[in-house]
């Protein structure tokens, strides 16, 4: 899961003599080597999906055959969907627990962390308007088929998803 930043680093960030002030910094976290790290508080929950880090991840990246998305007959990138499905029981159990007390869920990912979109898809198809979903990805390729992309856009509009997708137009990995 997430590991809270060491006290010494937090103190140095809050040091009033430092050239950059981080007074509004809520919390810094490190991601461990798991596929997905989560952090749950009284007011929100965050899930961060890791990017490509080893040879096994490269095989996942290039497995582009279509596969059905969770709770749907629409399809997407099978490598990413299969990796999500390996973790689905745990992350959706966490989502169910979180939604018992509060509706805010944040998803993030870098590169292969586009799996966050599959997680978001599953959450919206399962819980719909009962969740306030925020998703942020960085350098992530496309994960949905054309038809699934249209359905995603519809769900974003219908459920008011806060979505930010940052891409590098010179990225060698196609999106």
CSV table of C-alpha atoms in Angstrom, one decimal:
chain,number,residue,atom,x,y,z
A,1,UNK,CA,0.0,0.0,0.0
A,2,UNK,CA,0.9,3.6,0.4
A,3,UNK,CA,3.7,4.4,2.9
A,4,UNK,CA,3.4,7.8,4.6
A,5,UNK,CA,6.4,10.1,4.0
A,6,UNK,CA,9.0,9.9,6.8
A,7,UNK,CA,8.5,12.6,9.5
A,8,UNK,CA,11.9,14.1,8.7
A,9,UNK,CA,10.8,14.8,5.1
A,10,UNK,CA,7.5,16.2,6.2
A,11,UNK,CA,9.2,18.5,8.6
A,12,UNK,CA,11.7,19.7,5.9
A,13,UNK,CA,8.8,20.4,3.6
A,14,UNK,CA,7.0,22.4,6.2
A,15,UNK,CA,10.1,24.4,7.2
A,16,UNK,CA,9.2,28.0,6.9
A,17,UNK,CA,12.8,28.9,5.8
A,18,UNK,CA,12.6,26.6,2.8
A,19,UNK,CA,12.4,28.4,-0.6
A,20,UNK,CA,9.2,26.6,-1.6
A,21,UNK,CA,6.4,26.4,0.9
A,22,UNK,CA,4.1,23.4,1.1
A,23,UNK,CA,1.8,24.7,3.8
A,24,UNK,CA,-1.3,23.2,2.0
A,25,UNK,CA,0.4,19.9,1.4
A,26,UNK,CA,-2.1,17.3,2.6
A,27,UNK,CA,0.1,14.3,2.5
A,28,UNK,CA,2.9,12.8,0.5
A,29,UNK,CA,3.0,9.1,-0.2
A,30,UNK,CA,5.3,6.5,-1.8
A,31,UNK,CA,3.9,3.7,-3.9
A,32,UNK,CA,5.2,0.2,-3.0
A,33,UNK,CA,5.9,-2.4,-5.6
A,34,UNK,CA,2.4,-3.9,-5.7
A,35,UNK,CA,0.1,-3.6,-8.7
A,36,UNK,CA,-2.2,-1.2,-6.9
A,37,UNK,CA,-1.6,0.8,-3.8
A,38,UNK,CA,-4.4,2.2,-1.7
A,39,UNK,CA,-4.9,4.7,1.0
A,40,UNK,CA,-8.2,5.1,2.8
A,41,UNK,CA,-9.1,8.0,5.2
A,42,UNK,CA,-12.3,9.2,6.7
A,43,UNK,CA,-12.9,11.6,3.9
A,44,UNK,CA,-11.6,9.9,0.7
A,45,UNK,CA,-9.9,6.8,-0.7
A,46,UNK,CA,-7.1,6.7,-3.3
A,47,UNK,CA,-6.0,3.9,-5.5
A,48,UNK,CA,-2.8,4.2,-7.6
A,49,UNK,CA,-2.0,1.7,-10.3
A,50,UNK,CA,1.7,1.2,-11.1
A,51,UNK,CA,3.2,1.6,-14.6
A,52,UNK,CA,5.5,-0.7,-16.5
A,53,UNK,CA,8.4,-1.8,-14.3
A,54,UNK,CA,9.6,-5.2,-15.5
A,55,UNK,CA,9.6,-7.7,-18.4
A,56,UNK,CA,6.2,-9.2,-17.3
A,57,UNK,CA,4.7,-5.8,-17.6
A,58,UNK,CA,6.0,-5.5,-21.1
A,59,UNK,CA,4.1,-8.6,-22.1
A,60,UNK,CA,1.0,-7.1,-20.6
A,61,UNK,CA,1.6,-3.9,-22.6
A,62,UNK,CA,1.8,-5.6,-25.9
A,63,UNK,CA,-1.2,-8.0,-25.4
A,64,UNK,CA,-3.6,-5.8,-27.3
A,65,UNK,CA,-6.2,-8.4,-28.3
A,66,UNK,CA,-9.8,-7.3,-27.4
A,67,UNK,CA,-11.2,-8.7,-24.1
A,68,UNK,CA,-14.5,-7.9,-22.4
A,69,UNK,CA,-14.5,-5.1,-19.8
A,70,UNK,CA,-15.9,-5.9,-16.4
A,71,UNK,CA,-19.7,-5.7,-16.2
A,72,UNK,CA,-19.9,-5.2,-20.0
A,73,UNK,CA,-19.9,-6.9,-23.4
A,74,UNK,CA,-17.7,-4.0,-24.7
A,75,UNK,CA,-14.0,-4.6,-25.1
A,76,UNK,CA,-10.6,-3.1,-24.4
A,77,UNK,CA,-6.9,-3.9,-24.2
A,78,UNK,CA,-6.7,-7.5,-22.9
A,79,UNK,CA,-3.3,-7.2,-21.3
A,80,UNK,CA,-4.5,-4.4,-19.0
A,81,UNK,CA,-7.9,-5.9,-18.5
A,82,UNK,CA,-6.4,-9.2,-17.4
A,83,UNK,CA,-4.0,-7.5,-15.0
A,84,UNK,CA,-7.0,-5.6,-13.5
A,85,UNK,CA,-9.0,-8.8,-13.2
A,86,UNK,CA,-6.1,-10.4,-11.2
A,87,UNK,CA,-6.6,-7.6,-8.6
A,88,UNK,CA,-10.4,-7.0,-9.0
A,89,UNK,CA,-11.7,-8.9,-6.0
A,90,UNK,CA,-9.5,-7.0,-3.6
A,91,UNK,CA,-9.9,-3.5,-5.1
A,92,UNK,CA,-13.7,-3.8,-5.5
A,93,UNK,CA,-14.0,-5.2,-2.0
A,94,UNK,CA,-12.1,-2.1,-0.8
A,95,UNK,CA,-14.5,0.1,-2.9
A,96,UNK,CA,-17.5,-1.5,-1.3
A,97,UNK,CA,-16.1,-0.9,2.2
A,98,UNK,CA,-15.3,2.7,1.4
A,99,UNK,CA,-18.7,3.5,0.0
A,100,UNK,CA,-20.3,2.5,3.3
A,101,UNK,CA,-18.9,5.7,4.9
A,102,UNK,CA,-18.1,8.2,2.1
A,103,UNK,CA,-18.5,8.6,-1.7
A,104,UNK,CA,-15.1,10.1,-2.8
A,105,UNK,CA,-12.7,7.8,-4.7
A,106,UNK,CA,-9.6,8.9,-6.4
A,107,UNK,CA,-7.8,6.7,-9.0
A,108,UNK,CA,-4.4,7.4,-10.5
A,109,UNK,CA,-1.9,5.7,-12.8
A,110,UNK,CA,1.1,6.3,-14.9
A,111,UNK,CA,1.7,4.5,-18.2
A,112,UNK,CA,0.4,0.9,-17.6
A,113,UNK,CA,-1.4,2.6,-14.7
A,114,UNK,CA,-4.1,3.1,-17.3
A,115,UNK,CA,-5.6,0.2,-15.5
A,116,UNK,CA,-7.1,2.9,-13.3
A,117,UNK,CA,-9.5,3.4,-16.2
A,118,UNK,CA,-10.7,-0.2,-16.1
A,119,UNK,CA,-11.1,0.1,-12.3
A,120,UNK,CA,-13.1,3.3,-12.9
A,121,UNK,CA,-15.3,1.6,-15.5
A,122,UNK,CA,-16.0,-1.3,-13.0
A,123,UNK,CA,-16.8,1.2,-10.2
A,124,UNK,CA,-19.2,3.2,-12.4
A,125,UNK,CA,-20.9,0.1,-13.8
A,126,UNK,CA,-21.3,-1.3,-10.3
A,127,UNK,CA,-22.2,1.8,-8.3
A,128,UNK,CA,-23.2,4.5,-10.8
A,129,UNK,CA,-24.1,7.9,-9.3
A,130,UNK,CA,-23.5,6.8,-5.7
A,131,UNK,CA,-19.8,7.5,-6.1
A,132,UNK,CA,-17.8,10.7,-6.6
A,133,UNK,CA,-15.1,9.5,-8.9
A,134,UNK,CA,-11.9,11.3,-9.7
A,135,UNK,CA,-9.4,9.8,-12.1
A,136,UNK,CA,-5.9,11.1,-13.1
A,137,UNK,CA,-3.6,9.4,-15.5
A,138,UNK,CA,-0.2,10.4,-16.9
A,139,UNK,CA,1.4,9.0,-20.1
A,140,UNK,CA,-1.2,6.3,-20.3
A,141,UNK,CA,-2.2,4.6,-23.6
A,142,UNK,CA,-5.7,4.0,-24.8
A,143,UNK,CA,-7.4,1.1,-23.1
A,144,UNK,CA,-10.9,1.1,-24.6
A,145,UNK,CA,-12.2,0.0,-28.0
A,146,UNK,CA,-14.0,2.7,-30.0
A,147,UNK,CA,-17.4,1.6,-28.8
A,148,UNK,CA,-16.2,1.4,-25.1
A,149,UNK,CA,-14.7,4.9,-25.5
A,150,UNK,CA,-18.1,6.2,-26.4
A,151,UNK,CA,-19.7,4.5,-23.5
A,152,UNK,CA,-16.9,5.9,-21.2
A,153,UNK,CA,-17.6,9.4,-22.4
A,154,UNK,CA,-21.3,8.9,-21.7
A,155,UNK,CA,-20.6,7.7,-18.2
A,156,UNK,CA,-18.3,10.6,-17.5
A,157,UNK,CA,-21.0,13.0,-18.5
A,158,UNK,CA,-23.8,11.2,-16.7
A,159,UNK,CA,-22.0,10.6,-13.4
A,160,UNK,CA,-19.9,13.8,-13.4
A,161,UNK,CA,-16.6,12.1,-13.2
A,162,UNK,CA,-13.6,14.4,-12.5
A,163,UNK,CA,-11.2,13.1,-15.2
A,164,UNK,CA,-7.8,14.4,-16.1
A,165,UNK,CA,-5.7,12.6,-18.7
A,166,UNK,CA,-2.2,13.9,-19.3
A,167,UNK,CA,-0.4,12.7,-22.4
A,168,UNK,CA,2.9,13.4,-24.0
A,169,UNK,CA,2.3,13.8,-27.7
A,170,UNK,CA,5.9,12.7,-28.4
A,171,UNK,CA,5.5,9.5,-26.3
A,172,UNK,CA,6.9,6.5,-28.2
A,173,UNK,CA,4.0,4.3,-26.9
A,174,UNK,CA,1.0,4.8,-29.1
A,175,UNK,CA,-2.3,6.0,-27.5
